[in-house]
CSV table of C-alpha atoms and ligand atoms in Angstrom, one decimal:
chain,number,residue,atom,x,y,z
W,612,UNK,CA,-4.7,22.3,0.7
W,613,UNK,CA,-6.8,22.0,3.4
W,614,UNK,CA,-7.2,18.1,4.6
W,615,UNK,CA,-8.6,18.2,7.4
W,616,UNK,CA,-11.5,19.2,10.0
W,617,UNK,CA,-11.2,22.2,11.6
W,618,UNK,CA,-13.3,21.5,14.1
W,619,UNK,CA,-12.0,18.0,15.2
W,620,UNK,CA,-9.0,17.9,13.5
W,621,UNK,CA,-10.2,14.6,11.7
W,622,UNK,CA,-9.0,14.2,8.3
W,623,UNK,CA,-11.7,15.0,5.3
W,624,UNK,CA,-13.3,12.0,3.7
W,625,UNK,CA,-14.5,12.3,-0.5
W,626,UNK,CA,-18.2,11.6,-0.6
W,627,UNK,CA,-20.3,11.0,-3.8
W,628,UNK,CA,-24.2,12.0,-4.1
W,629,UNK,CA,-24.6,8.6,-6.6
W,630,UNK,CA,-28.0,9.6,-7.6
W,631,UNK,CA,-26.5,12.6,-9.9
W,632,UNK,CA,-23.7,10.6,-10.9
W,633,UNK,CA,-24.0,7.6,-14.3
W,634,UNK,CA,-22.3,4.1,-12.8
W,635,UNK,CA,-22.3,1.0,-15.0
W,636,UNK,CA,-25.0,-1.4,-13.8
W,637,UNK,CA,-22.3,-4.2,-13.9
W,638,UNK,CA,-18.5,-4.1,-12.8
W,639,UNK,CA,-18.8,-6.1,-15.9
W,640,UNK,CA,-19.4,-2.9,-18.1
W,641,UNK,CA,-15.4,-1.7,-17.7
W,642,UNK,CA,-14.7,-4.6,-19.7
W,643,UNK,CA,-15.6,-2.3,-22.8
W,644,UNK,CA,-12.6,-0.1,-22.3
W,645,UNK,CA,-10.3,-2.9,-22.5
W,646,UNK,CA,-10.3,-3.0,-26.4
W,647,UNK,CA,-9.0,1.0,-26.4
W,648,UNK,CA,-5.5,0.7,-26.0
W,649,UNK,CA,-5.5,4.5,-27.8
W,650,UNK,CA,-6.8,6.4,-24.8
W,651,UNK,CA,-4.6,7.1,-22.1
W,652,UNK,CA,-7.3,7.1,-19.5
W,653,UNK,CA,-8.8,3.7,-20.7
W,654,UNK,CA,-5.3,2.3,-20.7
W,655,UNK,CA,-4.9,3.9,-17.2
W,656,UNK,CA,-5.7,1.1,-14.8
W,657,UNK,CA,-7.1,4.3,-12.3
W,658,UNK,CA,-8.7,5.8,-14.7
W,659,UNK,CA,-10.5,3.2,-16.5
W,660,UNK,CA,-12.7,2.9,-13.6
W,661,UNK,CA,-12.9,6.5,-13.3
W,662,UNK,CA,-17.1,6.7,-12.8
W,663,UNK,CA,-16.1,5.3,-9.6
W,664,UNK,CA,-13.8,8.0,-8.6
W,665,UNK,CA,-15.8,10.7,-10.6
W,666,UNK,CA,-13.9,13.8,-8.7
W,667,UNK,CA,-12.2,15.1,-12.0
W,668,UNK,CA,-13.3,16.2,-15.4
W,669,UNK,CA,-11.1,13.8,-18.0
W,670,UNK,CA,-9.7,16.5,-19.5
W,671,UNK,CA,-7.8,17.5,-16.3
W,672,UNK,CA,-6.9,14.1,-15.4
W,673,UNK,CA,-3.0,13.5,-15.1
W,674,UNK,CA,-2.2,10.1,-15.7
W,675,UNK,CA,1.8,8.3,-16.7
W,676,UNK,CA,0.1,5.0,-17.4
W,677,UNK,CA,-0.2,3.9,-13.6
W,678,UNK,CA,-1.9,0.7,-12.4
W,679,UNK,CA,-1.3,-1.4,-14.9
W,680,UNK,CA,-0.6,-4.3,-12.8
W,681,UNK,CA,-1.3,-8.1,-12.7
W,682,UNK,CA,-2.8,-10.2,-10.2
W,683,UNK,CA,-1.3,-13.8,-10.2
W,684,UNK,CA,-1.8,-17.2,-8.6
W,685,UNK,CA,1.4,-18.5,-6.6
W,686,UNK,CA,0.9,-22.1,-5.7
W,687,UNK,CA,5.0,-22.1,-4.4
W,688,UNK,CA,3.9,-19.4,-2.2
W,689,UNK,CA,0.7,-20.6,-1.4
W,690,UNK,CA,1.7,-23.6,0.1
W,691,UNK,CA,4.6,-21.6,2.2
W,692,UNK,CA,1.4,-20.1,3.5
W,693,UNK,CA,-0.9,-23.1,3.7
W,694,UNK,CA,-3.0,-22.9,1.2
W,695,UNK,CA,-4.1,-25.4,-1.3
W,696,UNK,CA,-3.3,-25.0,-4.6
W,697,UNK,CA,-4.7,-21.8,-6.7
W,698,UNK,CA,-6.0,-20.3,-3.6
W,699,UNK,CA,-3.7,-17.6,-3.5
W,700,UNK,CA,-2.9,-14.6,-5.3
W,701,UNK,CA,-0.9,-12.2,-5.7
W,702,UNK,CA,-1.2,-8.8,-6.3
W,703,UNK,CA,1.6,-6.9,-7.6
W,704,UNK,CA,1.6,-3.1,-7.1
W,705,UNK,CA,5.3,-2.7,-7.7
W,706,UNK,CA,5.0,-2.9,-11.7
W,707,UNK,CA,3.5,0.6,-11.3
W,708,UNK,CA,5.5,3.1,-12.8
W,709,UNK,CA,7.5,4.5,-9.5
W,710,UNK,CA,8.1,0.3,-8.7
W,711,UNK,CA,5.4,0.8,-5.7
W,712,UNK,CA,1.2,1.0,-4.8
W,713,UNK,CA,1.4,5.2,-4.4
W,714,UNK,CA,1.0,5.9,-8.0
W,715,UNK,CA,-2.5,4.3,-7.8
W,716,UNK,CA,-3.4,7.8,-5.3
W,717,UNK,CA,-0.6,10.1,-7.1
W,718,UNK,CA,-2.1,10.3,-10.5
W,719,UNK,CA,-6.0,11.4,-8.5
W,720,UNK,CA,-3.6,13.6,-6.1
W,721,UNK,CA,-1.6,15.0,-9.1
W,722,UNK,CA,-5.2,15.6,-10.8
W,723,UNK,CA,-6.6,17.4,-8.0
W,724,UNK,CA,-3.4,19.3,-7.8
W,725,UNK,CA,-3.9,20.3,-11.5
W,726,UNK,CA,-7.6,21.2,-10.9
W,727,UNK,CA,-7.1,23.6,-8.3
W,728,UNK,CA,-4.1,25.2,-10.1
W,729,UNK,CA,-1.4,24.3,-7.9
W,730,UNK,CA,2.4,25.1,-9.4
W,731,UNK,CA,4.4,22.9,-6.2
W,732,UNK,CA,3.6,19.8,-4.3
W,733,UNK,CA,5.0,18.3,-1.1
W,734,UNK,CA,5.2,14.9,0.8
W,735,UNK,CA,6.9,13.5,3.5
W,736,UNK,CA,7.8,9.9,3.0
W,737,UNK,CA,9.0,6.4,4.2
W,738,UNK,CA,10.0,6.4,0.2
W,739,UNK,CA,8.0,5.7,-2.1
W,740,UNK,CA,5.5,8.4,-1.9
W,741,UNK,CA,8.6,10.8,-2.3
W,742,UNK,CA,9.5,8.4,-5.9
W,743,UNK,CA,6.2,8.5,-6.9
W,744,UNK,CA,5.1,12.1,-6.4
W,745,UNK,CA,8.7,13.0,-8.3
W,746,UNK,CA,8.3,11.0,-11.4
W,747,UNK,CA,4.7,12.3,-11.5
W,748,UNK,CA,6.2,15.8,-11.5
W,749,UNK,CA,9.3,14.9,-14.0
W,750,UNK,CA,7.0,13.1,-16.5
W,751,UNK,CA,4.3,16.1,-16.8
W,752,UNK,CA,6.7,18.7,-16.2
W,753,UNK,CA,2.9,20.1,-14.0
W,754,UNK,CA,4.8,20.6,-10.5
W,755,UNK,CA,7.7,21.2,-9.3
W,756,UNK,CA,8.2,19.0,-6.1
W,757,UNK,CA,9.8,18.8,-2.7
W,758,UNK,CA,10.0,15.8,-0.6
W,759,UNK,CA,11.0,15.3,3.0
W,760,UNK,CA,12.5,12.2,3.9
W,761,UNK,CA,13.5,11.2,7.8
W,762,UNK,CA,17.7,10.9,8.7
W,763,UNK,CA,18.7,7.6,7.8
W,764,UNK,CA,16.2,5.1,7.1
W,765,UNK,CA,15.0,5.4,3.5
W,766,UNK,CA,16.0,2.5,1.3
W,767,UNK,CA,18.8,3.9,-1.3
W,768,UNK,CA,16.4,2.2,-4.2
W,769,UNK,CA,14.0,5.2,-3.1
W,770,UNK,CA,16.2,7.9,-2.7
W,771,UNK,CA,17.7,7.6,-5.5
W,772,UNK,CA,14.5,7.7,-7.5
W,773,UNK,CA,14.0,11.4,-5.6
W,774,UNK,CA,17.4,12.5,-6.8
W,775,UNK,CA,17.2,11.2,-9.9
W,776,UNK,CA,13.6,12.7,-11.1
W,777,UNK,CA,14.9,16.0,-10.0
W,778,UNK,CA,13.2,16.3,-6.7
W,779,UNK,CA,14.3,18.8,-3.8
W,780,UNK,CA,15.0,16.3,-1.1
W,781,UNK,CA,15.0,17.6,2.5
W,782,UNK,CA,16.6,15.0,4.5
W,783,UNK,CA,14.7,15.8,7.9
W,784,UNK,CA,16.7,15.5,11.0
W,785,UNK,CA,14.0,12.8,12.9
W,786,UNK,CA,11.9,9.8,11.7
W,787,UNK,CA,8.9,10.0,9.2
W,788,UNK,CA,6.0,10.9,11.6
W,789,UNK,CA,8.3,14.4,12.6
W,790,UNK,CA,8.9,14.8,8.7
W,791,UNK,CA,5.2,14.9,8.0
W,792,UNK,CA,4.1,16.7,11.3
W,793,UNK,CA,6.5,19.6,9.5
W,794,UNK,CA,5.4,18.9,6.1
W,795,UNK,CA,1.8,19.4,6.9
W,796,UNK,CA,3.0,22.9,8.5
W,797,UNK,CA,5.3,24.0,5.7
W,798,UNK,CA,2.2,23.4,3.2
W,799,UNK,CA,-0.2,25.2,5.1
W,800,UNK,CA,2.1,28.5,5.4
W,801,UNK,CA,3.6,28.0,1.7
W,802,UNK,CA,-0.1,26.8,0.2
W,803,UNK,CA,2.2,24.1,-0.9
W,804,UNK,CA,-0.2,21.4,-2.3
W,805,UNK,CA,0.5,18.5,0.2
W,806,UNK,CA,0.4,14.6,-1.5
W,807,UNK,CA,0.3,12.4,1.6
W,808,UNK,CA,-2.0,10.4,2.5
W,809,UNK,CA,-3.8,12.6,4.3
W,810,UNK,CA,-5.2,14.2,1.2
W,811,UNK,CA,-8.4,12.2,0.6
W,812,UNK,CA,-8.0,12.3,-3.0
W,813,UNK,CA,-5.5,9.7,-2.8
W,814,UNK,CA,-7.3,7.5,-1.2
W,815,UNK,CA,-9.7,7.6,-3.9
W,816,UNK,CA,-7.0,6.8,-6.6
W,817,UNK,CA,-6.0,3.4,-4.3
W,818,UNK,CA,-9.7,2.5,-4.4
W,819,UNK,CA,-8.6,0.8,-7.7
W,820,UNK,CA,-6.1,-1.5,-6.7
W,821,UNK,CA,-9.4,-3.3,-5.5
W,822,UNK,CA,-11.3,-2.8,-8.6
W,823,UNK,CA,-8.3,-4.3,-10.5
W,824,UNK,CA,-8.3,-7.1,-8.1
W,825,UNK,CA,-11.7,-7.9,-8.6
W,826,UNK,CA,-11.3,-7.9,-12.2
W,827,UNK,CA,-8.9,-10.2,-12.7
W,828,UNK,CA,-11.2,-12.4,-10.4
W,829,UNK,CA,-13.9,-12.2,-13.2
W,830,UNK,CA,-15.4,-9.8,-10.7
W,831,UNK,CA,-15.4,-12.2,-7.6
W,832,UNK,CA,-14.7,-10.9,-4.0
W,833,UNK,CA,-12.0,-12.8,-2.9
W,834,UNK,CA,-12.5,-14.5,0.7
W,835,UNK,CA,-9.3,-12.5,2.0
W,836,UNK,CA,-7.8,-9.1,0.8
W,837,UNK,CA,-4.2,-8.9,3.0
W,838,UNK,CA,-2.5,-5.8,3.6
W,839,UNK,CA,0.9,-4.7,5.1
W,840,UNK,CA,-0.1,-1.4,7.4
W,841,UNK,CA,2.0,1.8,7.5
W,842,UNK,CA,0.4,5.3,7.7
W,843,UNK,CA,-3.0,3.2,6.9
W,844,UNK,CA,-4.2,4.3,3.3
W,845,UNK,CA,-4.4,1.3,1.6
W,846,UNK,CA,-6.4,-0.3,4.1
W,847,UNK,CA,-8.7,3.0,4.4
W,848,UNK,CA,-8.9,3.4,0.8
W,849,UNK,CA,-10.1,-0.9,0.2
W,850,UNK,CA,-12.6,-0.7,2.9
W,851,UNK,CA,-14.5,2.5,1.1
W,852,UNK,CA,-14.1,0.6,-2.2
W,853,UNK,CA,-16.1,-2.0,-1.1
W,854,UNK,CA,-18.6,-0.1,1.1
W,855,UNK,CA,-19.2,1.9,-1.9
W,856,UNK,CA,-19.5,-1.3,-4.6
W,857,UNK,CA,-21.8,-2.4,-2.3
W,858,UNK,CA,-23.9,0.4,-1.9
W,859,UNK,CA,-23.5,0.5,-5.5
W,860,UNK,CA,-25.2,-2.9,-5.5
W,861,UNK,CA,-21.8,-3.7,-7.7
W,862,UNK,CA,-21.0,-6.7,-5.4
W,863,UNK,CA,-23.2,-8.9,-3.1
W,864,UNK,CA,-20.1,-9.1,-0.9
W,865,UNK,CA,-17.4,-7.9,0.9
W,866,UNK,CA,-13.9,-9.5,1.3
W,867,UNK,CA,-12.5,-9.7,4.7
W,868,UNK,CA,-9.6,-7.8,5.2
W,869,UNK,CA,-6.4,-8.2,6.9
W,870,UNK,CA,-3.7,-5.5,7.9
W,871,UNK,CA,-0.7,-6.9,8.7
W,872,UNK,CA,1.4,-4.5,11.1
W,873,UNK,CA,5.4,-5.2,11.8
W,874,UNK,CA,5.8,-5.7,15.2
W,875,UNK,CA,8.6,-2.9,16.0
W,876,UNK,CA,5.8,-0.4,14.0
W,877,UNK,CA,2.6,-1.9,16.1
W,878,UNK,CA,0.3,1.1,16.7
W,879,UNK,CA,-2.9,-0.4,14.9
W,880,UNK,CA,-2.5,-4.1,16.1
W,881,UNK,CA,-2.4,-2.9,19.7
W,882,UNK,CA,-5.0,-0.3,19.4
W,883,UNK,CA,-7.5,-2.5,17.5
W,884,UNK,CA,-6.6,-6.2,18.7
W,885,UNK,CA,-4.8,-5.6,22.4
W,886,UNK,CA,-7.2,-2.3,23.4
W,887,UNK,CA,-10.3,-3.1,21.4
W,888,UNK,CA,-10.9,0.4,20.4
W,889,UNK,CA,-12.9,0.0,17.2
W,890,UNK,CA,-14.9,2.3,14.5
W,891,UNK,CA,-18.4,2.0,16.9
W,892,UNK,CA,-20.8,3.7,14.2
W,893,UNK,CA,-18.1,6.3,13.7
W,894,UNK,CA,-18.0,7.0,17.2
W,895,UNK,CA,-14.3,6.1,17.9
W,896,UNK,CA,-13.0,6.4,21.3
W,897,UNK,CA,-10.5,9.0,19.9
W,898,UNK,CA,-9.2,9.4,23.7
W,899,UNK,CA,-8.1,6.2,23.8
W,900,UNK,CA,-6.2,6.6,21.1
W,901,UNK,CA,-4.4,9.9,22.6
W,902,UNK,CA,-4.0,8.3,25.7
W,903,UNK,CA,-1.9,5.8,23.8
W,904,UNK,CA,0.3,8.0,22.1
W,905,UNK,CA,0.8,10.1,25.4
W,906,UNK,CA,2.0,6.7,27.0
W,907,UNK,CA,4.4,5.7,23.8
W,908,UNK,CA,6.0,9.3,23.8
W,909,UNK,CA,6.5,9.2,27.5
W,910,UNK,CA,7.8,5.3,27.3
W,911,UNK,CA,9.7,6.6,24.6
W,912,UNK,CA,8.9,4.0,22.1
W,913,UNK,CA,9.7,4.8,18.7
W,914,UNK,CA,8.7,2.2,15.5
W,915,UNK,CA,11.9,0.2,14.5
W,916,UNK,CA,11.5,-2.6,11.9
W,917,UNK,CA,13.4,-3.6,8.6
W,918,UNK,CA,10.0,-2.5,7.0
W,919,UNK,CA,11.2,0.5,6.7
W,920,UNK,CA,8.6,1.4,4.4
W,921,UNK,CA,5.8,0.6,7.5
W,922,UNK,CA,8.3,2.4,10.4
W,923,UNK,CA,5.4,4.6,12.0
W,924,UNK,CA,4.4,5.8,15.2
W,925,UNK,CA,1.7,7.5,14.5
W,926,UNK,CA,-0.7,6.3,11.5
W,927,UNK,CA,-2.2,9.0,10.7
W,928,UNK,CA,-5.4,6.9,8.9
W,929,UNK,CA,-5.9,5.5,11.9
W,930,UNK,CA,-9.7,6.2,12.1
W,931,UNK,CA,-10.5,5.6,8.6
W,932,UNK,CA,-8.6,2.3,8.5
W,933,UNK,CA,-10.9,1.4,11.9
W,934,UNK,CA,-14.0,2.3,9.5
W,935,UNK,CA,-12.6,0.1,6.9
W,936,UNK,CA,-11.9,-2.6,9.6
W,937,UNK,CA,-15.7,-2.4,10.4
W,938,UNK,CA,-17.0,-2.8,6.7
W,939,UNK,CA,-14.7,-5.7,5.7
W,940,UNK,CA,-15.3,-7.5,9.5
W,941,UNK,CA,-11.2,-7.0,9.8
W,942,UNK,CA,-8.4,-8.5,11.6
W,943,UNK,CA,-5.0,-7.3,12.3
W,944,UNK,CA,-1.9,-9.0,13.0
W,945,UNK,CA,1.8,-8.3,13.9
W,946,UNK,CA,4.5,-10.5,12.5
W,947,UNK,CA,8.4,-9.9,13.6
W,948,UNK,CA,10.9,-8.6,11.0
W,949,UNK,CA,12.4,-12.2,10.5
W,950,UNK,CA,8.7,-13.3,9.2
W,951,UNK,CA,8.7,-10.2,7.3
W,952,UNK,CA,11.9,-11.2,5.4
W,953,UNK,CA,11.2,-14.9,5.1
W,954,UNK,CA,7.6,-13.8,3.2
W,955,UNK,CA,10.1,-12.3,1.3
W,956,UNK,CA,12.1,-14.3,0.1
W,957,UNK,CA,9.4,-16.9,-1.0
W,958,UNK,CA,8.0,-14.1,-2.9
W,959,UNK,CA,11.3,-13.7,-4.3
W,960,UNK,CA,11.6,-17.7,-5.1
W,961,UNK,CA,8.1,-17.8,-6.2
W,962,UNK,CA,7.0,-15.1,-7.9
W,963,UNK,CA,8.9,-11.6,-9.2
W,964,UNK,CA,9.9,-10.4,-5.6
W,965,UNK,CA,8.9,-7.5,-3.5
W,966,UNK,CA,10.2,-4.9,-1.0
W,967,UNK,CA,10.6,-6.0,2.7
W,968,UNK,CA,6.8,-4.5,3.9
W,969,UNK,CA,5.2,-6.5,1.1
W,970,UNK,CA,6.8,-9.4,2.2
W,971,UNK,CA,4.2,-8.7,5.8
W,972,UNK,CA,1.3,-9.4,3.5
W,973,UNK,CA,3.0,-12.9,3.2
W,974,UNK,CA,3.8,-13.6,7.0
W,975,UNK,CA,0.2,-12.5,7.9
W,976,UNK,CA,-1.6,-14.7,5.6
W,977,UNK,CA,0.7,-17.2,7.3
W,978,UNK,CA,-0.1,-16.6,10.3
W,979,UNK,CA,-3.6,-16.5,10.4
W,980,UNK,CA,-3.6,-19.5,8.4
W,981,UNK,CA,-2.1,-21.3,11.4
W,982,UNK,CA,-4.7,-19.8,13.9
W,983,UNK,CA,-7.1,-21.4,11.8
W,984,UNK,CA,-8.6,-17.7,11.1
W,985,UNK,CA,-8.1,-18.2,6.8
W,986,UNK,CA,-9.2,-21.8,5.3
W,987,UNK,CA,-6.7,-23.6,3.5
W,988,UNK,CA,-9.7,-23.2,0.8
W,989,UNK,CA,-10.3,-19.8,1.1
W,990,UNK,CA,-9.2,-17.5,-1.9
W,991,UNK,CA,-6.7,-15.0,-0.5
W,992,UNK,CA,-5.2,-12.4,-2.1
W,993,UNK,CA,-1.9,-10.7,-1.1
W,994,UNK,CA,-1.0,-7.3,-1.6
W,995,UNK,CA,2.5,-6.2,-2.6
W,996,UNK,CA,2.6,-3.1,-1.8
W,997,UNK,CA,6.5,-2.4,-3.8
W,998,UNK,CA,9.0,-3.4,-6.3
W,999,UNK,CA,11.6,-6.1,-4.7
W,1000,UNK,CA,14.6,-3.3,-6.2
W,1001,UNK,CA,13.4,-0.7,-3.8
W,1002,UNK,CA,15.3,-2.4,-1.1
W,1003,UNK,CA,18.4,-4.0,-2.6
W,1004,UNK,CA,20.3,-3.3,1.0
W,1005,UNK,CA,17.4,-5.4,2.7
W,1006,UNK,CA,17.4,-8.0,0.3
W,1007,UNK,CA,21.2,-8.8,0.0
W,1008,UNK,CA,21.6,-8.8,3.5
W,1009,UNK,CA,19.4,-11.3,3.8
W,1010,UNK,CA,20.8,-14.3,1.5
W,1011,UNK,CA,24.6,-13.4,2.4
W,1012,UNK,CA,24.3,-12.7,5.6
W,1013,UNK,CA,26.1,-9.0,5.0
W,1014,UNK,CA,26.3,-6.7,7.9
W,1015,UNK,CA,26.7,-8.7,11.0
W,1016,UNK,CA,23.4,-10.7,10.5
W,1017,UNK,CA,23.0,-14.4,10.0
W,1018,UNK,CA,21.6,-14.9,6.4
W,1019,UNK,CA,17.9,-16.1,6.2
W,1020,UNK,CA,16.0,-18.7,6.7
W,1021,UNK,CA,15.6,-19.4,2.9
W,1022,UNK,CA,19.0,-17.8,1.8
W,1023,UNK,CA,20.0,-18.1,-1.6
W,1024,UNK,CA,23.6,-17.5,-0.6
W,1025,UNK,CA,26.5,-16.6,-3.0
W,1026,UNK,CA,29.3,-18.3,-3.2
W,1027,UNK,CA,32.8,-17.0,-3.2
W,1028,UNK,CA,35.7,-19.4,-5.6
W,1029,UNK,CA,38.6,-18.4,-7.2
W,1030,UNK,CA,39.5,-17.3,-10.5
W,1031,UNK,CA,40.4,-21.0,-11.1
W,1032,UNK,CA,37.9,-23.5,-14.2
W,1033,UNK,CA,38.7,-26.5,-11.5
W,1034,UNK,CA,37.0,-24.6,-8.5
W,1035,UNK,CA,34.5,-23.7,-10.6
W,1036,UNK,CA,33.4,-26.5,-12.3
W,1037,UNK,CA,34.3,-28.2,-9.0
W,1038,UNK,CA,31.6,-25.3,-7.2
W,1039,UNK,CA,29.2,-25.9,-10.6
W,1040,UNK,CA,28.9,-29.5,-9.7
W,1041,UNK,CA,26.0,-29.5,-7.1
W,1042,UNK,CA,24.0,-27.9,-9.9
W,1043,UNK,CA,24.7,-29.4,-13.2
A,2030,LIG,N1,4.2,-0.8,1.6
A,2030,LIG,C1,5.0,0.1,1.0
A,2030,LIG,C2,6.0,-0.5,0.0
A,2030,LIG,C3,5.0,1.4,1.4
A,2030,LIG,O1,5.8,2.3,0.9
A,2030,LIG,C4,4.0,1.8,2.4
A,2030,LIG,C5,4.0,3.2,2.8
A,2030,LIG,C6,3.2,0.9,2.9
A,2030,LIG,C7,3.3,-0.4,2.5
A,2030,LIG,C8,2.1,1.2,3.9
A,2030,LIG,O2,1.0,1.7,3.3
A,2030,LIG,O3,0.6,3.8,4.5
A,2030,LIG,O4,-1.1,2.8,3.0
A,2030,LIG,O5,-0.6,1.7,5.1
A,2030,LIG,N2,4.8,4.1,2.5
A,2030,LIG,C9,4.7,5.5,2.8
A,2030,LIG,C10,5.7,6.3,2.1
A,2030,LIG,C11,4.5,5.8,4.3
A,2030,LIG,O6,6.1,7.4,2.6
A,2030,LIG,O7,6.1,6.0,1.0
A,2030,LIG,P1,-0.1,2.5,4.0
């Protein structure tokens, strides 16, 4: 599978010639499909909007029900983050069917994949994409699948969802960005069909998540779309969904959009906000960008954050997220790991709960709510990215305090009594 440029090593973009291709006139039009709860690709919250992604004839289309997710307001979370009430939303990517945002880009990967006859499928991954490729291939019985994971950090919710779909898991000796370097080799000399993000046809799958967002807004950009930013799909993926609409003439305008790095996992915030090195009418200062990396390899900084999910050096949709920076009039921000958590566990109090890198989506709005950047009026919708289960490790360390750490800022911490009805009721009485 060939993903990118040979020439420039830039990775391949899906473009559509619109003018041999039927759109709805309205966003409003998709509305139809909601009555047809009998075909899979109406009920499909990918494919329902699938003139918009028109790279796949339906009948190859490989689809397990993914994206069918809800936005909601939080007005508990909302005011954590300073907004006024029913200002801010939340959009919950976890319900997909792997408990996290990939299955939106699996299911047009897994297509592709099917459409060009492809028997095995690869990924390296932080996780999730590993989970979500695996149940894609145990649910169709289409691929068989290998999936590299770095030593150590993957959160066990994750790993065990690898294990348990039947994937072959390599655990590579070495963090993600060295697992994907040797994916991306191993699929090129095996023609192993490779399911990162790199692939373009993913991107076009994650295009939805803003479609879906727009339609639970009765088809309303939102002020603020905010993003936690890993390997820098999501992000690259929103800002084409909204250039496009509006090419489209779908929508009269374009969210802003904030990506919301972890500050041990930086690479974007200090390339975009501390070195200014922006899209420029897609002539990015690409040198700038090595010259970066050559000074973090010979520094010897490596991404560390309780994120795992966003632990990256090296984001490889660096240039497309810059583009998709430039459409949507971006920001970035880094927030610290205790933020991270702390966005969290409001989430958690407030709504159904998320994995630690959703919870960045949270600290981010926060923050640039207190530089005055979002109004406390402005509608802002948060993107949580994975299931809060994915993580338990993260999460329980958190409100007890487990493994050397001082429990959180908003622990919910349990509490330890005898076998004894006095010291229970006694332990009960705060509550009751
Ligand atoms: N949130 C979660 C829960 C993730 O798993 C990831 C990426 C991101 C955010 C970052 O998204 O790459 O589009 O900026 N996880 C990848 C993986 C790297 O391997 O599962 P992005």
């Amino acid at each position: 599978m060939r993903v990118a440029c040979d020439a420039c090593g830039g990775l391949l973009d899906v473009r559509y010639d619109w003018d041999r291709i039927p759109v709805p006139a309205s966003l409003r039009d998709f509305e139809a499909r909601w009555s047809n709860r009998r075909n899979p690709l109406d009920v499909s919250g990918v494919w329902r909007f699938r003139e918009l992604l028109p790279f796949a004839p339906p009948d190859e289309i490989v689809t397990i029900g993914e994206g069918q997710t809800i936005l909601q307001t939080s007005d508990r979370v909302g005011h954590y983050v300073g907004m006024n009430p029913g200002r801010l939303f939340l959009q919950y990517e976890g319900l997909n069917p792997s408990g996290s945002f990939k299955d939106n880009g699996m299911t047009a990967a897994a297509t592709h994949a099917r459409m060009v006859g492809a028997k095995t499928a690869a990924c390296a991954s932080t996780g999730n994409t590993s989970a979500s490729l695996a149940v894609f291939a145990s649910t169709t019985g289409l691929l068989r699948v290998v999936v590299f994971v770095g030593s150590g950090k993957i959160a066990f919710g994750k790993l065990a969802q690898a294990l348990d779909y039947g994937a072959l898991t390599l655990q590579v000796q070495g963090d993600f960005d060295e697992a994907l370097a040797r994916v991306r080799e191993v699929c090129s000399q095996l023609g192993i069909y490779l399911c990162n993000s790199v692939n373009p046809l993913r991107l076009e799958g994650q295009k939805t998540i803003m479609y879906r967002v727009l339609e639970a807004l009765a088809w309303e950009p939102p002020d603020w779309i905010v993003v936690p930013g890993g390997n820098l799909g999501n992000s690259s993926a929103f800002g084409k969904a909204f250039y496009e609409l509006e090419q489209l003439g779908l929508i009269d305008r374009i969210p802003r959009l904030a990506v919301i790095n972890a500050e041990g996992s930086n690479t974007l915030y200090q390339i975009y906000e501390q070195h200014k090195v922006h899209w420029n009418e897609g002539r990015t200062d690409t040198s700038a960008i090595d010259d970066f990396y050559s000074q973090m390899d010979a520094e010897g900084r490596r991404a560390a954050t309780l994120a795992t999910a966003i632990e990256i050096n090296r984001p490889v949709n660096l240039v497309k997220c810059l583009r998709a920076l430039d459409v949507c009039d971006g920001v970035v921000r880094e927030v610290s790991d205790q933020e991270i958590m702390d966005g969290k566990a409001q989430v958690g109090a407030g709504g159904f709960g998320c994995e630690p890198a959703s919870g960045a989506s949270i600290a981010g709005a926060k923050r640039l709510r207190e530089e005055g950047v979002i109004a406390a009026d402005d509608r802002v919708v948060c993107i949580l990215t994975g299931h809060g289960l994915k993580d338990p490790n993260a999460t329980v360390g958190y409100h007890s305090g487990e493994g050397g750490r001082a429990a959180g800022r908003f622990a919910n911490q349990p509490i330890v009594v005898e076998n004894d009805l006095e010291q229970i009721i006694a332990a009960l009485h705060k509550f009751v």
